[in-house]
Amino acid sequence: MSLTDERAGVLPAGVPETVSGDAAGALPGERPKGVAGERPELRAGTRPVASATETRPVASAGETRPVASAAETRPVASAAERPEAPAGPASLTAERPEAPAGPASLTAERPEAPAGPASLTAERPEAPAGPASLTAERPEAPARPAPLTDERPVTLSGRDAYRDELTRLAASDDTIVCLEADLGGKGHPFQAAHPERFFNLGIAEGAMVDMAAGLAAGGLKPFVSTFAPFAALRAAESLKLTLGYLAAGVTVVAPYAGVSGAWFGTTHHCLEDLAILRSVPGVTIAAPYGDAEMRAVVREAVRSGRPHYIRTGRNATYESLPVLGDELPLVNWEFSAAPDAVCLVSVGEEGTRLALAARRAVPGTAHAHLVHLDHEHLTGAAAELARHHSRFVVVEEHRGQGGVAEALALLLPACQVTSVSADRSWPSQGGDHEEVMAALGLDLPAVLDALGRAAGRPTN
Amino acid sequence: MTTAVLEETLVGDDLVATLTERAVLARRLVVDMAASPRGCHLGGSLSVLDILIAALHRAAGDDGTEVVLSKGHAAAGLYAALHVSGILPENPAPLYGLAGHPYTGHPGPKVPGVRFPTGSLGHGVPYAAGWALSQRIGGGNGLGIAVAGDGELQEGLVWETCQVAAAQQLGNFVLVVDRNGGQNDGMVADISPLPRLAERFAAFGFDVTEVDGHDLGALTDLLAEDRSAARRPLAVIADTVKGKGVRAVEGKPGCHYVTIDEARAAKWKRAIR
């Protein structure tokens, strides 16, 4: 079902994709080891939603919980790299020297961008960035050898981190088997390291998931991977039966979630997978942000033997938020503010990227990052969220319907939960990932606008 | 009711006689289930019974063989076959379709001897293929046996799996087709026929055998094969009669789903030999 050209975009280890915008500079080697005190304040007042109370100084000790203190070093470092950057959507876009001409100029054309995804979409002309130039940036790379040790000099994309971690784990667990359906099997490190347990079944997603049920019944731990639209939608019934009813120890790893397929178009997008999987009881759903989180989720899937659905993007690389210990927390507080502050809740790679950017723009905002999105985890996370805040803006690269904001709203009837999501829009234009997201109303201006609304401020 | 005979000691005529006895008992149980308030998928349960009994005999050898009834609507036939084969201790017939009991109209893993939920057609084929692959990885001799209906072959997932099984050289995967010619709305030949079926499987890279699906001797011989060294999956096209064993309905597509009263059930059961 999928064209072969997508596989040309699979990067080998050591060649992290250049990520535009806020994630640029996220490569560990380039990142200064910032500390909390180093953060220069972003200027307030240049942006409608900013107010004096939001631009409070760097969090005081009392406001910053232990996890957050470590996390503070991340956005600080990024901000420090751009000390001249004034706050505000237009200028943030202008900061990206590597961004194609399209989005920057588009943003500049609507400095007073009104709120709402619909209007943003309507105003957006064709995105100019074409596949040819993007493809040229990612020449096909030869197969890479599997790392032999824990040394990981680079941050890998979600799907490459999955492949690498699973390959490592399989060295000490001979029940792990790896299945692909023609969209990731080429040059797979698992095949190089464990060829007898690697199976590229071809373009057969339904058969792959069902066969994984058979493998699990036979005592094995199958990990299957194909693009999110084909895993979650084409094979939906198989997931219901295998992950749900059978509760088989099968892990589905689904790259290309959301609109990370960008210019590949509508069939390759998946804005519905959380709605589907969240409605299947017993499935652990994770949307890790960055290399370390993906590896932690994969380890947990192997260890637990429970059914997992792991959502990730395409080739973007992010450095995960730090956590204390080996276990991922229910809520990772990147920054906790006063109880009356609006709290961003970030979901997935791009939701987290946007939330981090928004929090840099509005420093008084709290930010809670969620990795696990199934009902059981969200129930616990919601209780923790409500102990600290009462107004939440969820940022998720998914439809509003069936998404995390909807779930939190049900779990937190006494709280205010709003959402920045793809809502009901259909992605129908080309462009890079950020451009396609922006066309759906998923961009920094939309998040800042939602923050302003949640804070009760008039919006432009 | 159940036969507690050690399967390994059964050979030749003794084996066929024992399995024939099981089939008679199982058919009567299926008629009992048709006489339940819910009724049951009678025709397909009766057509597939001999296949199931022969396959379960192979599985009883405890070599890692798994039998998956992919045409899950024949649940009554499966429950009866599991019971007479000694795998399901309790008699499922009086409990069929009742609240508090797992004997639903399509089978699920709450039933002893059933690993996979089937009934949404097509899925049992890849379940069995995955099982076969697990046996191969583990170095075992077990088969993954899927029992599908001929109408079920209209599902794309079946052929998707055949493609995979052939490509993976799953020689220990066996797909038995219960070719009774009927489906829910009528005859397969009228709705979406399957011409040159054996050639189709052969073209996919399967070994193919056609057999009388009610010949327990032939079926057990076929399924006794050691396929641990085989490189091609095996398709067994078993010609069967819908409603087999109950003269009043044999060969009639209308017996796909039947609800009868107890008097009729008693009459039918007496006639089953």
XYZ file of C-alpha atoms in Angstrom:
733
model
C 0.000 0.000 0.000
C 2.860 2.295 0.474
C 5.237 3.513 -2.058
C 8.827 2.678 -1.848
C 9.969 6.260 -1.891
C 9.243 6.603 1.802
C 11.970 4.227 2.696
C 14.514 6.475 1.156
C 13.924 8.691 4.147
C 15.087 6.184 6.701
C 18.202 7.550 8.185
C 21.007 5.515 9.568
C 22.295 6.034 13.021
C 24.601 8.949 13.223
C 22.738 10.986 10.673
C 20.010 12.668 12.617
C 17.576 14.578 10.546
C 17.873 18.294 10.713
C 14.823 19.441 12.552
C 13.541 22.840 11.817
C 12.388 25.354 14.338
C 12.506 24.732 18.003
C 14.121 21.376 17.852
C 17.051 22.642 15.865
C 20.035 22.621 18.082
C 18.691 19.649 19.979
C 21.669 17.556 19.047
C 23.452 16.656 22.214
C 26.826 17.557 20.925
C 25.719 21.038 20.127
C 23.807 21.699 23.249
C 25.455 23.803 25.896
C 25.047 22.311 29.312
C 22.788 25.002 30.532
C 21.719 25.434 34.108
C 18.617 27.101 35.362
C 20.277 30.341 36.192
C 21.582 30.810 32.721
C 18.266 31.407 31.134
C 17.862 34.874 29.743
C 14.366 36.090 30.119
C 12.331 36.385 27.031
C 11.016 39.842 26.646
C 7.463 40.317 27.683
C 5.049 42.659 26.080
C 5.866 41.909 22.498
C 3.162 39.354 22.318
C -0.517 39.869 22.987
C -0.871 36.930 25.317
C 2.078 37.868 27.475
C 1.423 39.667 30.686
C 3.570 40.831 33.529
C 2.414 38.070 35.785
C 3.388 35.398 33.286
C 6.871 36.610 32.706
C 7.913 35.994 36.216
C 11.568 35.315 36.772
C 12.959 31.894 36.525
C 11.060 29.590 38.804
C 11.966 29.881 42.406
C 13.032 26.859 44.337
C 9.609 26.471 45.829
C 7.964 26.342 42.459
C 10.318 23.935 40.891
C 10.020 20.321 41.846
C 13.037 18.071 41.593
C 12.286 16.662 38.199
C 11.554 20.070 36.817
C 14.823 21.456 37.944
C 16.700 19.066 35.773
C 14.293 19.672 32.968
C 14.845 23.348 33.148
C 18.207 22.964 31.585
C 16.650 21.959 28.326
C 14.635 24.934 27.161
C 17.104 27.224 28.828
C 19.836 25.955 26.645
C 17.755 26.367 23.551
C 16.784 29.859 24.510
C 20.345 30.716 25.287
C 21.270 29.841 21.764
C 18.971 32.520 20.537
C 19.365 35.309 23.045
C 18.218 37.935 20.641
C 14.946 36.256 19.930
C 12.009 38.336 20.946
C 8.945 36.416 21.978
C 6.142 36.074 19.539
C 5.043 33.782 16.803
C 6.246 35.771 13.849
C 9.718 36.275 15.161
C 9.977 32.701 16.320
C 9.372 31.601 12.804
C 11.910 34.039 11.547
C 14.486 32.460 13.789
C 14.687 29.396 11.625
C 17.318 30.049 9.075
C 16.862 26.608 7.596
C 13.123 26.888 7.197
C 11.841 27.019 3.662
C 10.449 30.256 2.490
C 6.870 29.109 2.773
C 5.943 29.167 6.414
C 7.977 32.158 7.423
C 6.470 34.401 4.878
C 3.042 33.003 5.521
C 3.354 33.767 9.154
C 4.591 37.214 8.427
C 1.567 37.811 6.279
C -0.757 37.295 9.153
C 0.836 38.893 12.156
C -2.562 39.322 13.713
C -3.493 35.730 13.034
C -6.941 35.203 14.454
C -7.602 32.288 16.721
C -8.927 29.038 15.488
C -7.710 26.259 13.297
C -10.395 26.819 10.725
C -9.391 30.316 9.911
C -5.732 29.428 9.872
C -6.401 26.696 7.416
C -8.522 28.877 5.244
C -5.906 31.556 5.059
C -3.089 29.314 4.218
C -2.029 29.259 0.585
C -0.166 26.418 -0.943
C 2.968 25.442 0.879
C 5.856 25.673 -1.520
C 8.288 23.176 -0.052
C 8.427 20.262 -2.412
C 9.396 16.653 -2.011
C 12.270 16.885 -4.406
C 14.356 19.162 -2.282
C 13.456 17.334 0.904
C 14.321 14.009 -0.575
C 17.593 15.384 -1.741
C 18.426 16.196 1.858
C 18.052 12.574 2.831
C 19.922 10.393 0.441
C 19.462 6.748 0.979
C 22.012 5.463 3.359
C 23.529 2.025 3.581
C 22.627 -0.374 6.338
C 24.262 0.375 9.589
C 25.684 -2.115 12.006
C 23.926 -2.642 15.284
C 25.572 -0.858 18.157
C 27.260 -3.249 20.460
C 27.242 -1.174 23.557
C 25.219 1.456 25.273
C 27.299 4.163 23.681
C 24.901 6.324 21.770
C 26.605 9.370 20.487
C 23.549 10.697 18.739
C 19.897 11.075 19.418
C 17.934 8.883 17.064
C 14.480 9.364 15.671
C 11.728 7.471 17.416
C 11.670 4.631 14.952
C 15.430 4.303 14.772
C 15.673 4.372 18.558
C 13.060 1.590 18.641
C 15.006 -0.528 16.191
C 18.250 0.009 18.015
C 16.870 -0.662 21.479
C 14.949 -3.761 20.430
C 18.046 -5.130 18.729
C 20.023 -4.634 21.917
C 17.352 -6.212 24.119
C 17.026 -9.215 21.847
C 20.637 -10.107 22.498
C 19.677 -11.204 25.996
C 16.082 -12.276 25.350
C 15.692 -14.922 22.670
C 11.906 -14.752 22.798
C 11.882 -11.347 21.103
C 10.940 -11.506 17.445
C 10.770 -8.566 15.066
C 8.223 -8.301 12.261
C 8.049 -5.699 9.536
C 5.646 -5.144 6.661
C 7.914 -3.671 4.027
C 8.146 -0.209 5.579
C 11.251 -0.444 7.651
C 12.750 -3.815 7.002
C 15.549 -2.600 4.771
C 18.813 -2.284 6.607
C 17.141 -3.151 9.893
C 19.720 -3.642 12.663
C 17.631 -6.451 14.150
C 17.981 -8.408 10.936
C 21.723 -7.970 10.980
C 22.029 -9.068 14.601
C 19.299 -11.710 14.852
C 18.363 -12.851 11.357
C 16.610 -15.991 12.597
C 14.118 -13.882 14.516
C 13.524 -11.154 11.955
C 10.691 -11.442 9.459
C 9.794 -8.971 6.784
C 6.345 -10.288 5.916
C 5.798 -7.936 3.026
C 2.864 -5.616 2.577
C 0.473 -7.517 4.796
C -0.417 -5.530 7.883
C -3.451 -7.516 8.954
C -1.678 -10.826 8.568
C 1.303 -9.431 10.450
C -0.694 -8.444 13.526
C -2.644 -11.700 13.533
C 0.488 -13.755 13.065
C 1.952 -11.874 15.998
C -0.964 -13.198 18.057
C -0.014 -16.692 16.966
C 3.626 -16.082 17.808
C 2.709 -14.755 21.241
C 0.544 -17.812 21.862
C 3.615 -19.849 21.008
C 5.599 -18.167 23.786
C 7.352 -15.405 21.863
C 7.378 -11.615 22.240
C 6.558 -10.190 18.827
C 7.274 -6.574 17.975
C 5.566 -5.501 14.789
C 5.955 -2.219 12.988
C 4.290 -0.461 10.141
C 3.092 3.070 9.547
C 0.415 4.241 11.959
C -2.397 4.522 9.400
C -1.871 0.934 8.310
C -1.357 -0.411 11.820
C -4.159 1.412 13.577
C -6.711 1.694 10.812
C -6.176 -1.051 8.237
C -5.416 -3.603 10.921
C -7.799 -2.139 13.495
C -9.848 -5.289 13.935
C -6.717 -7.338 14.379
C -5.549 -4.919 17.059
C -8.881 -5.148 18.839
C -8.662 -8.921 18.930
C -4.926 -9.351 19.488
C -4.071 -6.478 21.809
C -7.498 -6.205 23.373
C -9.451 -9.390 23.654
C -6.469 -11.730 23.680
C -4.309 -9.286 25.678
C -1.442 -10.865 23.775
C 2.060 -9.686 24.570
C 2.398 -8.002 21.202
C 3.896 -4.556 20.698
C 2.893 -2.463 17.722
C 5.308 0.322 16.841
C 3.675 2.871 14.579
C 5.766 5.571 12.935
C 4.261 8.180 10.633
C 1.670 8.981 13.306
C -0.143 12.273 13.064
C 0.870 14.105 9.923
C 4.558 13.331 10.165
C 4.286 11.867 6.682
C 3.884 15.508 5.614
C 4.002 15.738 1.817
C 3.292 12.046 1.403
C -0.354 12.926 1.763
C -3.613 11.924 3.306
C -3.409 8.145 3.120
C -0.152 8.283 5.037
C -1.453 10.432 7.856
C -3.015 9.081 11.006
C -4.882 11.468 13.237
C -7.239 8.784 14.524
C -5.037 6.131 16.097
C -5.322 7.289 19.685
C -9.110 7.309 19.413
C -9.059 3.743 18.165
C -6.469 2.330 20.517
C -7.716 4.215 23.572
C -11.064 2.505 23.079
C -9.494 -0.943 23.249
C -9.230 -1.926 26.925
C -5.947 -3.189 28.257
C -3.614 -1.732 25.647
C -0.717 0.336 26.944
C -0.426 3.337 24.642
C 2.739 5.378 24.560
C 3.810 8.365 22.483
C 7.429 8.902 23.487
C 9.232 12.165 22.905
C 12.764 11.529 21.802
C 15.333 8.818 21.906
C 15.490 8.080 25.628
C 11.732 7.906 26.108
C 11.343 5.560 23.174
C 14.007 3.278 24.565
C 12.380 3.315 28.006
C 9.006 2.436 26.491
C 10.457 -0.416 24.460
C 12.219 -1.797 27.534
C 8.978 -1.600 29.455
C 7.117 -3.409 26.686
C 9.639 -6.236 26.736
C 9.656 -6.418 30.509
C 5.910 -6.282 31.019
C 4.852 -8.664 28.283
C 1.684 -6.606 27.962
C 0.135 -5.385 24.713
C 1.567 -2.049 23.634
C 0.872 0.480 20.922
C 3.769 2.881 20.499
C 3.171 5.984 18.441
C 6.019 7.868 16.871
C 6.823 10.180 13.999
C 9.005 9.915 10.976
C 12.614 11.047 11.119
C 12.563 13.966 13.527
C 14.972 13.668 16.416
C 14.394 15.044 19.868
C 16.232 14.733 23.080
C 13.847 13.441 25.690
C 12.985 15.318 28.823
C 15.014 14.047 31.754
C 13.462 11.753 34.309
C 14.591 10.546 37.673
C 15.400 6.855 37.637
C 14.648 4.309 34.953
C 10.882 4.432 35.129
C 8.925 6.933 33.125
C 6.668 8.921 35.455
C 2.934 9.208 34.919
C 3.474 12.944 34.579
C 6.824 14.406 33.679
C 6.785 17.961 35.022
C 8.984 19.872 32.693
C 7.953 22.937 34.684
C 5.484 23.372 37.493
C 4.177 26.826 38.266
C 1.807 28.314 40.794
C -1.563 26.546 41.086
C -3.408 29.299 39.272
C -1.143 29.083 36.254
C -2.355 27.507 33.075
C -0.726 24.133 32.541
C 0.281 22.887 29.127
C -0.125 19.155 28.714
C 2.036 17.837 25.931
C 1.403 14.645 24.001
C 3.722 13.042 21.490
C 6.714 14.403 19.685
C 5.201 17.456 18.093
C 2.849 18.275 20.938
C 5.863 18.348 23.213
C 7.917 20.384 20.786
C 5.156 22.977 20.614
C 4.599 22.981 24.353
C 8.279 23.547 25.007
C 8.286 26.411 22.536
C 5.159 27.916 24.041
C 6.547 27.702 27.520
C 9.640 29.523 26.443
C 7.393 32.208 25.039
C 5.215 32.344 28.156
C 7.581 31.372 30.954
C 5.014 31.353 33.752
C 3.137 28.522 32.126
C 3.362 25.071 33.654
C 4.150 22.127 31.436
C 3.263 18.527 32.116
C 4.497 15.988 29.594
C 2.655 12.688 29.209
C 4.106 9.584 27.601
C 1.395 7.040 28.376
C -2.010 7.802 26.968
C -4.208 4.804 27.694
C -7.087 5.065 30.112
C -5.317 3.452 33.037
C -2.294 5.716 32.833
C -4.334 8.818 32.102
C -6.537 8.186 35.109
C -3.498 8.370 37.356
C -1.990 11.242 35.448
C -5.214 13.231 35.631
C -5.307 12.926 39.406
C -1.749 14.188 39.622
C -2.427 17.036 37.231
C -5.433 18.131 39.276
C -3.370 18.241 42.448
C -1.304 21.041 40.944
C -3.431 22.918 38.463
C -6.996 23.428 37.336
C -6.666 24.849 33.828
C -5.082 22.742 31.127
C -4.262 23.201 27.477
C -3.516 19.878 25.824
C -1.344 19.953 22.710
C -1.681 16.830 20.602
C -1.119 15.915 16.982
C -4.395 14.061 16.731
C -8.014 14.822 16.232
C -9.808 16.408 19.137
C -12.325 13.621 18.945
C -11.034 10.648 20.889
C -7.864 12.445 21.837
C -6.187 13.020 25.154
C -7.865 16.350 25.873
C -11.263 14.728 25.578
C -10.181 11.976 27.928
C -8.784 14.403 30.491
C -11.927 16.507 30.332
C -13.963 13.456 31.303
C -11.518 12.510 34.020
C -11.352 16.055 35.409
C -14.899 17.421 35.440
C -13.948 20.160 37.899
C -11.102 21.410 35.748
C -10.946 23.386 32.546
C -9.444 21.352 29.729
C -9.012 22.813 26.268
C -7.141 21.478 23.312
C -4.893 22.401 20.460
C -5.338 19.561 18.009
C -6.020 18.799 14.385
C -9.667 18.772 15.358
C -11.740 17.840 12.294
C -9.463 19.100 9.554
C -8.220 16.935 6.714
C -4.601 17.299 5.773
C -4.632 17.850 2.043
C -1.579 19.912 1.201
C 2.082 19.269 0.788
C 4.844 20.830 2.776
C 7.119 19.671 5.515
C 5.826 18.323 8.773
C 5.516 21.680 10.486
C 3.792 23.206 7.499
C 1.220 20.455 7.312
C 0.620 20.798 11.027
C 0.221 24.539 10.702
C -2.360 24.054 7.982
C -4.350 22.080 10.533
C -4.041 24.790 13.157
C -1.295 23.006 15.020
C 1.414 25.582 15.418
C 2.896 27.886 17.985
C 0.475 30.771 17.375
C -2.399 28.393 17.970
C -0.883 27.170 21.219
C -0.189 30.690 22.407
C -3.707 31.683 21.517
C -5.109 28.725 23.436
C -2.970 29.662 26.416
C -4.339 33.177 26.277
C -7.878 31.916 26.150
C -7.304 29.538 29.024
C -5.870 32.385 31.072
C -8.953 34.426 30.380
C -7.159 37.084 28.435
C -8.682 38.683 25.385
C -7.112 37.346 22.256
C -6.298 39.164 19.104
C -19.356 -39.345 26.941
C -15.748 -38.496 26.373
C -13.262 -40.989 25.200
C -10.290 -41.213 27.450
C -8.340 -43.354 25.088
C -4.680 -42.500 24.801
C -4.360 -41.068 21.334
C -0.967 -42.555 20.651
C -2.249 -46.090 21.039
C -4.830 -45.598 18.319
C -3.737 -46.866 14.934
C -5.259 -48.114 11.725
C -8.800 -49.433 11.881
C -8.972 -48.904 15.620
C -8.186 -45.262 15.145
C -10.773 -44.774 12.430
C -13.383 -46.629 14.442
C -12.702 -44.510 17.484
C -12.780 -41.266 15.591
C -15.962 -42.342 13.805
C -17.560 -43.001 17.143
C -16.488 -39.553 18.288
C -17.969 -38.009 15.167
C -21.341 -39.653 15.767
C -21.419 -38.432 19.344
C -20.338 -34.960 18.290
C -23.016 -34.687 15.599
C -25.667 -35.513 18.171
C -24.297 -32.786 20.405
C -24.467 -30.308 17.556
C -28.115 -31.199 16.995
C -28.674 -30.639 20.705
C -27.243 -27.145 20.292
C -29.528 -26.512 17.334
C -32.355 -27.351 19.689
C -31.192 -24.746 22.201
C -33.234 -21.560 22.448
C -30.545 -19.846 20.371
C -30.179 -22.380 17.606
C -26.775 -22.748 15.988
C -24.873 -22.736 12.711
C -25.903 -26.297 12.024
C -24.863 -26.933 8.438
C -21.278 -25.754 8.717
C -20.830 -27.364 12.133
C -21.806 -30.726 10.709
C -19.694 -30.351 7.587
C -16.532 -29.484 9.478
C -16.806 -32.036 12.279
C -14.739 -34.830 10.772
C -11.980 -32.394 9.859
C -11.897 -31.052 13.395
C -11.861 -34.487 14.982
C -8.993 -35.610 12.771
C -7.045 -32.402 13.401
C -7.587 -32.565 17.146
C -6.293 -36.115 17.071
C -3.047 -34.811 15.589
C -2.923 -32.077 18.221
C -3.475 -34.646 20.981
C -0.086 -36.066 20.110
C 1.253 -33.104 22.079
C 3.890 -32.205 19.505
C 3.014 -28.522 19.537
C 0.273 -28.734 16.932
C -2.475 -26.142 17.272
C -5.864 -26.314 15.573
C -7.617 -23.019 14.840
C -11.192 -23.069 13.659
C -11.132 -20.023 11.436
C -14.741 -20.442 10.322
C -15.731 -19.553 13.851
C -19.462 -19.686 13.158
C -19.089 -23.462 13.337
C -18.563 -23.025 17.078
C -21.090 -25.703 17.932
C -19.076 -28.152 15.888
C -15.876 -27.092 17.613
C -17.321 -27.397 21.107
C -18.677 -30.831 20.294
C -15.382 -31.948 18.739
C -13.374 -30.669 21.714
C -15.687 -32.509 24.086
C -15.641 -35.872 22.351
C -11.868 -35.578 21.917
C -11.445 -35.267 25.673
C -10.125 -31.706 25.626
C -13.249 -29.988 26.919
C -14.385 -31.913 30.000
C -17.914 -30.569 30.396
C -20.682 -31.218 27.924
C -21.146 -27.860 26.188
C -24.522 -28.650 24.623
C -26.792 -27.855 27.590
C -24.825 -24.664 28.223
C -24.600 -23.404 24.661
C -25.456 -19.721 24.339
C -26.330 -19.347 28.000
C -25.316 -16.476 30.271
C -22.472 -17.363 32.575
C -20.933 -19.849 30.172
C -18.332 -19.310 27.454
C -20.071 -21.282 24.695
C -20.964 -18.331 22.510
C -22.043 -18.502 18.891
C -18.463 -17.833 17.848
C -15.647 -19.254 19.961
C -13.189 -17.451 22.182
C -10.280 -18.353 24.423
C -12.426 -18.758 27.530
C -13.331 -22.188 26.191
C -10.839 -24.901 27.180
C -8.897 -25.896 24.087
C -9.503 -22.632 22.248
C -6.651 -20.122 22.004
C -7.980 -17.536 19.590
C -11.236 -15.669 19.054
C -12.619 -16.424 15.628
C -15.787 -15.731 13.722
C -14.805 -12.543 11.992
C -13.723 -14.511 8.984
C -10.143 -14.771 7.871
C -8.356 -14.183 11.153
C -7.891 -17.801 12.126
C -5.698 -18.382 9.103
C -2.939 -15.963 10.196
C -3.345 -17.044 13.814
C -2.434 -20.550 12.750
C 0.342 -19.273 10.488
C 1.809 -17.311 13.388
C 1.600 -20.401 15.547
C 3.394 -22.403 12.875
C 6.123 -19.782 12.745
C 6.529 -19.933 16.515
C 7.016 -23.686 16.273
C 9.603 -23.300 13.571
C 11.513 -20.696 15.567
C 11.436 -23.009 18.565
C 12.620 -25.974 16.524
C 9.472 -28.005 17.146
C 7.534 -30.326 14.877
C 4.119 -28.881 15.573
C 1.741 -27.748 12.886
C -0.381 -24.656 12.766
C -3.638 -25.976 11.323
C -6.258 -23.474 10.204
C -9.679 -24.805 9.325
C -11.463 -22.382 7.032
C -14.692 -22.439 5.119
C -14.823 -22.141 1.362
C -17.005 -19.063 1.633
C -14.399 -17.661 4.005
C -11.875 -17.715 1.186
C -13.648 -14.630 -0.135
C -11.858 -12.699 2.636
C -8.685 -10.943 1.526
C -6.891 -11.723 4.761
C -6.835 -15.404 3.825
C -4.876 -14.743 0.655
C -2.690 -12.147 2.310
C -1.688 -14.847 4.751
C -1.180 -17.439 2.032
C 1.186 -15.035 0.348
C 3.124 -14.562 3.589
C 3.138 -18.263 4.477
C 4.522 -19.236 1.104
C 7.138 -16.474 1.160
C 8.226 -17.512 4.637
C 8.327 -21.164 3.528
C 6.081 -22.183 6.396
C 5.952 -25.866 5.611
C 4.321 -26.619 8.953
C 1.359 -24.383 8.188
C -1.686 -26.311 7.040
C -4.844 -24.717 5.715
C -7.793 -27.083 5.568
C -10.721 -25.825 3.535
C -14.100 -27.190 4.510
C -15.555 -26.967 1.009
C -19.250 -27.456 1.690
C -20.321 -25.062 -1.062
C -22.555 -22.916 1.087
C -22.380 -19.581 2.818
C -24.750 -17.386 4.771
C -26.774 -16.062 1.879
C -26.737 -19.102 -0.353
C -24.297 -21.056 -2.459
C -20.693 -19.998 -2.885
C -20.989 -20.773 -6.590
C -23.825 -18.263 -6.930
C -22.420 -15.478 -4.784
C -18.675 -15.407 -5.411
C -17.407 -18.677 -6.839
C -13.954 -20.134 -6.328
C -12.985 -21.779 -9.602
C -9.759 -23.738 -9.888
C -9.176 -23.565 -6.187
C -6.437 -26.177 -6.067
C -4.582 -24.364 -8.821
C -4.846 -21.157 -6.884
C -3.144 -22.630 -3.859
C -0.538 -24.275 -6.042
C 0.124 -20.952 -7.711
C 0.715 -19.426 -4.295
C 3.379 -22.028 -3.671
C 1.417 -24.486 -1.533
C 1.409 -28.225 -1.612
C -2.206 -29.068 -2.370
C -4.267 -32.137 -1.608
C -7.949 -32.728 -2.239
C -9.706 -35.175 0.018
C -13.130 -36.398 1.057
C -13.710 -34.265 4.120
C -15.715 -36.992 5.798
C -13.111 -39.738 5.324
C -11.556 -39.872 8.758
C -8.903 -42.329 7.660
C -7.729 -40.124 4.811
C -7.855 -37.000 6.933
C -5.851 -38.496 9.783
C -3.282 -39.860 7.357
C -2.862 -36.443 5.780
C -2.598 -34.634 9.069
C -0.214 -37.174 10.580
C 2.517 -36.074 8.215
C 5.784 -34.836 9.659
C 6.209 -31.478 7.962
C 9.131 -30.198 9.968
C 11.349 -30.284 6.889
C 8.714 -29.070 4.419
C 9.273 -25.737 2.728
C 5.859 -25.307 1.176
C 2.688 -24.804 3.210
C -0.025 -27.387 2.753
C -3.554 -26.707 1.535
C -6.039 -29.485 2.107
C -9.219 -28.969 0.127
C -11.744 -31.140 1.917
C -14.970 -31.704 0.049
C -17.796 -31.885 2.533
C -21.556 -31.891 2.715
C -23.286 -29.084 4.504
C -25.440 -30.601 7.226
C -23.603 -33.923 6.956
C -25.229 -36.674 9.013
C -28.710 -35.230 9.166
C -30.462 -36.437 6.057
C -33.209 -33.826 6.301
C -30.797 -30.979 5.740
C -27.790 -32.472 3.966
C -26.610 -30.309 1.084
C -29.199 -27.624 1.656
C -27.825 -24.100 2.030
C -30.822 -23.237 4.186
C -29.343 -25.277 7.030
C -26.667 -22.627 7.578
C -28.392 -21.516 10.764
C -31.068 -23.701 12.306
C -33.255 -23.612 15.381
C -35.320 -26.733 16.017
C -37.502 -28.111 18.767
C -36.570 -31.019 20.987
C -38.823 -33.540 19.265
C -37.185 -32.893 15.941
C -33.775 -32.995 17.563
C -34.512 -36.390 19.076
C -35.592 -37.704 15.691
C -32.515 -36.357 13.942
C -30.177 -37.676 16.607
C -31.577 -41.182 16.345
C -30.863 -41.141 12.632
C -27.223 -40.143 13.019
C -25.011 -43.191 12.545
